[in-house]
Amino acid sequence: MAPQPFPSRDARFRAFDDSTSWLKVFTVVSASIAWMLVSSGLIMLNKYIMVDLGFEYPMFVTMMGMGMSGILAFLCCYIFRLVDVNEKLDIKFWFQRILPIGLLMAITLWTGNEVYLHLTVAFIQMLKAFNPVITMVCLIMAGLESPTRPMVVSVLLTALGTAAAAYGEMNMSMYGVALMLTSETAESIRLVMTQFLLVGLNFHPIEGLMYLASTCCLWLMAGCVVVELPEMRRKDAIDVVWAYPSVFLCAAFLGFGVNALAYVVIKLASSLTLKVLATAKNTLLVVCGMLFFGEIVTGVQGYGYILSLTGFLWYQWLKVSQLAGSDSRTTVIQSPAITTRSV
């Protein structure tokens, strides 16, 4: 029998490239699924802690998660050396730039957690689609955005859909809506301030998380001492933490996991992929709220949510197209890719 010809060099390289491509696809899919599961799990777990366990102290829960994120990020940077530290910050820079951004992170996460005490999981996810409206207003006020007509139409479509979803909500709480709008506004202002205050810095996302999460934790600790601690001591609420330590530790670790996996997804795919995944996750949580928490979604809410999702995705597509055009002409300075909205 004639010997089989040995594969050519080009054939071997093609086989290697194919296997590498499949491995990358598998890694991206795995990281994306993991981020959706961890992010959704954190939302469900925080609601379980505050509603089912009766631990109605969102500032303390958020402080615990940010503190753990700061500690684990520090270990990654300085102990295990998994991340290269690119920036050395002095105390003046920390006070002038990191501290105000940390305050806005604290407000975003605190109000974003407290809203689960007043609104359903499904309705909260619907309200999150309103974020582009607030973001565009903040960017225009800061002089960083010149909206086009399609962008304005997409934002108005989102606002109309969100208004319809709110109109159809059966368990409306105006205080809960105000909390959600506060969270969205603080997040949008934080993004604008990040572009102003941290421009030109070459932060690794985990390095940025180390600085910002620890600063956010300090703000939350101060707020918790003033607002929540007196009532916690009066009601012996800390006993709930000692009774369910694994639940609280799990929530703290999941907070770091959301940020770490978000970085992996952005690095392997793109920030657009993360935005699409977040939209899909929010839609999934609407369904989970109906199935597992017995939440009712009316027909008006459903149609309103579909309308707001359409506007939301249109807005994201316009922004990506705009950034792609900018990238072809100039270099865009990247700000730290840190996911503060883990709830």
Coordinates of C-alpha atoms in Angstrom, one line a residue:
M1 CA 0.0 0.0 0.0
A2 CA 1.4 3.4 -1.0
P3 CA 2.3 5.6 2.0
Q4 CA -0.1 8.5 2.8
P5 CA 1.3 11.9 1.9
F6 CA 2.3 14.0 4.9
P7 CA 0.0 17.1 5.2
S8 CA 1.6 20.2 3.8
R9 CA 2.7 23.1 6.1
D10 CA -0.2 25.3 4.9
A11 CA -2.7 22.5 5.6
R12 CA -1.3 22.1 9.2
F13 CA -1.5 25.9 9.8
R14 CA -5.2 25.9 8.5
A15 CA -6.1 23.1 10.9
F16 CA -4.4 25.0 13.7
D17 CA -6.2 28.2 12.9
D18 CA -9.6 26.3 12.7
S19 CA -9.0 24.7 16.1
T20 CA -7.9 28.1 17.6
S21 CA -11.1 29.8 16.2
W22 CA -13.4 27.2 17.6
L23 CA -11.6 27.5 21.0
K24 CA -12.1 31.3 20.9
V25 CA -15.7 30.9 20.1
F26 CA -16.2 28.4 22.9
T27 CA -14.4 30.7 25.3
V28 CA -16.5 33.7 24.3
V29 CA -19.8 31.8 24.6
S30 CA -18.7 30.3 28.0
A31 CA -17.7 33.7 29.4
S32 CA -21.0 35.3 28.1
I33 CA -23.2 32.6 29.6
A34 CA -21.2 32.8 32.9
W35 CA -21.6 36.6 33.0
M36 CA -25.4 36.3 32.4
L37 CA -25.8 33.6 35.1
V38 CA -23.6 35.4 37.7
S39 CA -25.2 38.8 37.1
S40 CA -28.7 37.4 37.2
G41 CA -27.8 35.2 40.2
L42 CA -26.6 38.3 42.1
I43 CA -29.8 40.2 41.4
M44 CA -31.9 37.2 42.6
L45 CA -29.7 36.7 45.7
N46 CA -29.8 40.4 46.7
K47 CA -33.6 40.3 46.4
Y48 CA -33.7 37.1 48.5
I49 CA -31.5 38.7 51.2
M50 CA -33.5 41.9 51.4
V51 CA -37.0 40.6 50.9
D52 CA -37.1 36.9 51.9
L53 CA -34.6 37.1 54.8
G54 CA -36.0 40.5 55.8
F55 CA -32.5 42.1 55.8
E56 CA -33.8 45.5 54.5
Y57 CA -30.5 47.3 54.5
P58 CA -29.4 47.8 50.9
M59 CA -26.5 50.1 51.8
F60 CA -24.9 47.4 54.0
V61 CA -25.4 44.7 51.4
T62 CA -23.9 47.0 48.7
M63 CA -21.0 48.0 51.0
M64 CA -20.2 44.3 51.6
G65 CA -20.1 43.6 47.9
M66 CA -17.9 46.6 47.0
G67 CA -15.5 45.8 49.9
M68 CA -15.0 42.3 48.7
S69 CA -14.5 43.5 45.1
G70 CA -11.8 46.0 46.3
I71 CA -10.0 43.3 48.4
L72 CA -10.0 40.7 45.6
A73 CA -8.9 43.3 43.0
F74 CA -6.0 44.2 45.3
L75 CA -5.0 40.6 45.7
C76 CA -5.1 40.2 41.9
C77 CA -2.9 43.3 41.4
Y78 CA -0.4 43.1 44.3
I79 CA -0.4 39.6 45.8
F80 CA -1.0 37.1 42.9
R81 CA 0.4 39.6 40.3
L82 CA -2.4 38.5 37.8
V83 CA -2.7 42.1 36.7
D84 CA 0.0 44.7 35.9
V85 CA -0.5 48.0 37.8
N86 CA 0.0 50.8 35.3
E87 CA -0.9 53.9 37.4
K88 CA 0.4 55.1 40.7
L89 CA -2.1 57.5 42.3
D90 CA -1.2 60.1 44.9
I91 CA -3.5 61.3 47.6
K92 CA -4.3 64.6 45.8
F93 CA -5.4 62.8 42.7
W94 CA -7.5 60.4 44.8
F95 CA -9.3 63.2 46.5
Q96 CA -9.9 65.3 43.4
R97 CA -10.9 62.5 40.9
I98 CA -11.4 59.1 42.4
L99 CA -13.5 60.2 45.5
P100 CA -16.3 62.0 43.5
I101 CA -16.6 59.1 41.1
G102 CA -16.7 56.7 44.0
L103 CA -19.6 58.7 45.5
L104 CA -21.6 58.4 42.3
M105 CA -20.9 54.6 42.2
A106 CA -22.2 54.4 45.8
I107 CA -25.4 56.2 45.0
T108 CA -25.9 54.1 41.9
L109 CA -25.5 50.8 43.6
W110 CA -27.3 51.7 46.9
T111 CA -30.4 53.0 45.2
G112 CA -30.2 50.2 42.6
N113 CA -30.4 47.7 45.4
E114 CA -33.0 49.5 47.5
V115 CA -35.4 49.6 44.6
Y116 CA -36.0 45.8 44.9
L117 CA -37.8 46.5 48.2
H118 CA -40.4 48.6 46.4
L119 CA -40.7 47.3 42.8
T120 CA -41.0 43.9 41.1
V121 CA -37.9 42.4 39.4
A122 CA -39.7 42.4 36.1
F123 CA -40.7 46.1 36.2
I124 CA -37.1 47.1 37.3
Q125 CA -35.7 45.5 34.2
M126 CA -38.2 47.4 32.1
L127 CA -37.1 50.7 33.7
K128 CA -33.5 49.9 32.9
A129 CA -34.2 50.4 29.2
F130 CA -34.8 54.1 30.0
N131 CA -31.0 54.5 30.6
P132 CA -30.2 55.9 27.1
V133 CA -32.6 58.8 27.7
I134 CA -30.8 59.9 30.9
T135 CA -27.4 59.3 29.4
M136 CA -28.0 61.4 26.3
V137 CA -29.3 64.3 28.4
C138 CA -26.2 64.2 30.6
L139 CA -23.9 64.0 27.6
I140 CA -25.6 67.0 25.9
M141 CA -25.4 69.0 29.1
A142 CA -21.7 68.2 29.4
G143 CA -21.1 69.2 25.8
L144 CA -19.9 65.7 24.9
E145 CA -22.8 64.8 22.6
S146 CA -24.4 66.3 19.5
P147 CA -27.5 64.2 19.0
T148 CA -28.6 63.3 15.5
R149 CA -32.3 63.0 14.5
P150 CA -32.3 59.2 14.5
M151 CA -30.7 59.2 17.9
V152 CA -33.4 61.6 19.3
V153 CA -36.1 59.4 17.7
S154 CA -34.7 56.2 19.3
V155 CA -34.5 57.9 22.7
L156 CA -38.1 59.2 22.4
L157 CA -39.2 55.7 21.4
T158 CA -37.5 54.3 24.5
A159 CA -39.1 56.9 26.7
L160 CA -42.6 56.2 25.2
G161 CA -42.2 52.4 25.7
T162 CA -41.0 52.9 29.3
A163 CA -44.0 55.2 30.0
A164 CA -46.3 52.6 28.7
A165 CA -44.7 49.9 30.8
A166 CA -45.0 52.1 33.9
Y167 CA -48.7 52.8 33.1
G168 CA -49.4 49.1 32.9
E169 CA -47.7 48.3 36.2
M170 CA -50.1 47.0 38.8
N171 CA -47.9 47.5 41.9
M172 CA -46.7 51.0 41.2
S173 CA -44.5 52.7 43.8
M174 CA -43.5 56.3 43.0
Y175 CA -40.8 56.1 45.6
G176 CA -39.4 53.0 43.9
V177 CA -39.5 54.7 40.5
A178 CA -37.7 57.7 42.0
L179 CA -35.0 55.4 43.4
M180 CA -34.6 53.7 40.0
L181 CA -34.3 57.1 38.2
T182 CA -31.8 58.3 40.8
S183 CA -29.7 55.2 40.2
E184 CA -29.8 55.6 36.4
T185 CA -29.0 59.3 36.7
A186 CA -26.1 58.8 39.1
E187 CA -24.7 56.1 36.7
S188 CA -25.0 58.4 33.7
I189 CA -23.3 61.3 35.5
R190 CA -20.6 58.9 36.7
L191 CA -19.8 57.9 33.1
V192 CA -19.6 61.6 32.0
M193 CA -17.3 62.4 35.0
T194 CA -15.1 59.4 34.2
Q195 CA -14.5 60.8 30.7
F196 CA -13.5 64.2 32.2
L197 CA -11.6 63.1 35.3
L198 CA -9.9 59.9 34.3
V199 CA -9.1 60.8 30.7
G200 CA -5.7 59.6 29.5
L201 CA -5.2 57.1 32.3
N202 CA -4.2 53.6 31.3
F203 CA -6.1 51.6 33.9
H204 CA -6.5 47.9 33.7
P205 CA -10.2 47.2 34.5
I206 CA -9.3 45.2 37.6
E207 CA -6.8 47.9 38.7
G208 CA -9.5 50.5 38.2
L209 CA -11.9 48.3 40.2
M210 CA -9.4 48.2 43.0
Y211 CA -9.4 52.0 43.4
L212 CA -13.0 52.7 42.7
A213 CA -14.6 49.8 44.6
S214 CA -12.6 50.6 47.7
T215 CA -13.6 54.3 47.5
C216 CA -17.2 53.4 46.9
C217 CA -17.1 51.1 49.9
L218 CA -15.9 54.0 52.1
W219 CA -18.8 56.2 51.0
L220 CA -21.2 53.3 51.6
M221 CA -19.7 52.7 55.0
A222 CA -20.2 56.3 56.0
G223 CA -23.8 56.3 54.8
C224 CA -24.5 53.0 56.5
V225 CA -23.2 54.3 59.9
V226 CA -25.4 57.3 59.7
V227 CA -28.6 55.8 58.1
E228 CA -28.8 52.1 58.6
L229 CA -26.6 51.1 61.6
P230 CA -28.8 52.6 64.4
E231 CA -31.8 50.6 63.2
M232 CA -29.7 47.5 62.6
R233 CA -28.5 47.6 66.2
R234 CA -32.0 48.3 67.5
K235 CA -33.5 45.3 65.6
D236 CA -30.4 43.0 66.0
A237 CA -30.4 42.7 62.2
I238 CA -26.7 41.6 62.2
D239 CA -28.0 38.3 63.6
V240 CA -29.3 37.6 60.1
V241 CA -25.8 37.8 58.8
W242 CA -24.5 35.4 61.4
A243 CA -27.4 33.0 60.7
Y244 CA -26.7 32.9 56.9
P245 CA -23.0 33.7 56.5
S246 CA -22.7 31.6 53.3
V247 CA -25.5 33.6 51.6
F248 CA -23.9 37.0 52.3
L249 CA -20.4 35.7 51.4
C250 CA -21.8 34.4 48.1
A251 CA -23.4 37.7 47.3
A252 CA -20.1 39.5 48.0
F253 CA -18.1 37.1 45.8
L254 CA -20.7 37.3 43.0
G255 CA -20.2 41.1 42.9
F256 CA -16.6 40.7 42.1
G257 CA -17.4 37.9 39.6
V258 CA -19.8 40.2 37.6
N259 CA -17.0 42.8 37.1
A260 CA -14.3 40.2 36.3
L261 CA -16.5 38.3 33.8
A262 CA -17.6 41.6 32.2
Y263 CA -13.9 42.4 31.6
V264 CA -13.4 39.0 30.0
V265 CA -16.4 39.4 27.7
I266 CA -15.2 42.9 26.6
K267 CA -11.7 41.7 26.0
L268 CA -12.7 38.5 24.0
A269 CA -15.6 40.1 22.1
S270 CA -16.5 43.8 22.6
S271 CA -18.4 46.2 24.8
L272 CA -21.3 45.9 22.3
T273 CA -21.5 42.2 23.1
L274 CA -21.8 43.0 26.8
K275 CA -24.6 45.5 26.1
V276 CA -26.5 43.0 24.1
L277 CA -26.0 40.4 26.8
A278 CA -27.2 42.8 29.4
T279 CA -30.4 43.5 27.4
A280 CA -31.0 39.7 26.9
K281 CA -30.4 39.2 30.7
N282 CA -32.9 41.9 31.6
T283 CA -35.5 40.3 29.3
L284 CA -34.7 36.9 30.9
L285 CA -35.2 38.4 34.4
V286 CA -38.6 39.7 33.4
V287 CA -39.6 36.1 32.6
C288 CA -37.9 34.8 35.8
G289 CA -39.8 37.3 37.9
M290 CA -43.1 36.0 36.4
L291 CA -42.1 32.3 36.9
F292 CA -40.4 32.3 40.3
F293 CA -41.7 35.3 42.1
G294 CA -45.3 35.2 40.8
E295 CA -45.0 38.7 39.4
I296 CA -47.8 39.9 37.0
V297 CA -46.9 41.5 33.7
T298 CA -49.9 43.1 32.0
G299 CA -50.3 43.3 28.2
V300 CA -49.7 47.1 28.3
Q301 CA -46.5 46.5 30.1
G302 CA -45.4 43.8 27.7
Y303 CA -46.0 46.0 24.6
G304 CA -44.4 49.0 26.3
Y305 CA -41.3 46.9 27.1
I306 CA -41.0 45.7 23.5
L307 CA -41.2 49.3 22.3
S308 CA -38.6 50.5 24.8
L309 CA -36.3 47.6 23.9
T310 CA -36.6 48.5 20.2
G311 CA -35.6 52.1 21.0
F312 CA -32.8 50.9 23.3
L313 CA -31.2 48.6 20.7
W314 CA -31.6 51.2 18.0
Y315 CA -29.8 53.7 20.2
Q316 CA -27.0 51.3 21.0
W317 CA -26.6 50.5 17.3
L318 CA -26.4 54.3 16.5
K319 CA -23.8 54.8 19.2
V320 CA -21.6 51.9 18.0
S321 CA -21.8 53.2 14.4
Q322 CA -20.8 56.6 15.6
L323 CA -17.8 55.2 17.6
A324 CA -16.8 53.1 14.6
G325 CA -16.7 56.3 12.5
S326 CA -14.6 58.1 15.1
D327 CA -12.2 55.1 15.4
S328 CA -11.5 55.3 11.6
R329 CA -10.4 58.9 12.0
T330 CA -8.8 59.2 15.4
T331 CA -7.8 57.3 18.4
V332 CA -10.4 57.1 21.2
I333 CA -9.1 57.3 24.8
Q334 CA -10.6 54.5 26.7
S335 CA -11.9 55.0 30.2
P336 CA -11.8 52.2 32.8
A337 CA -14.3 49.5 31.7
I338 CA -15.8 48.9 35.1
T339 CA -19.3 47.5 35.5
T340 CA -20.9 49.3 38.5
R341 CA -24.4 48.2 37.7
S342 CA -24.3 44.7 39.1
V343 CA -27.9 44.9 40.2

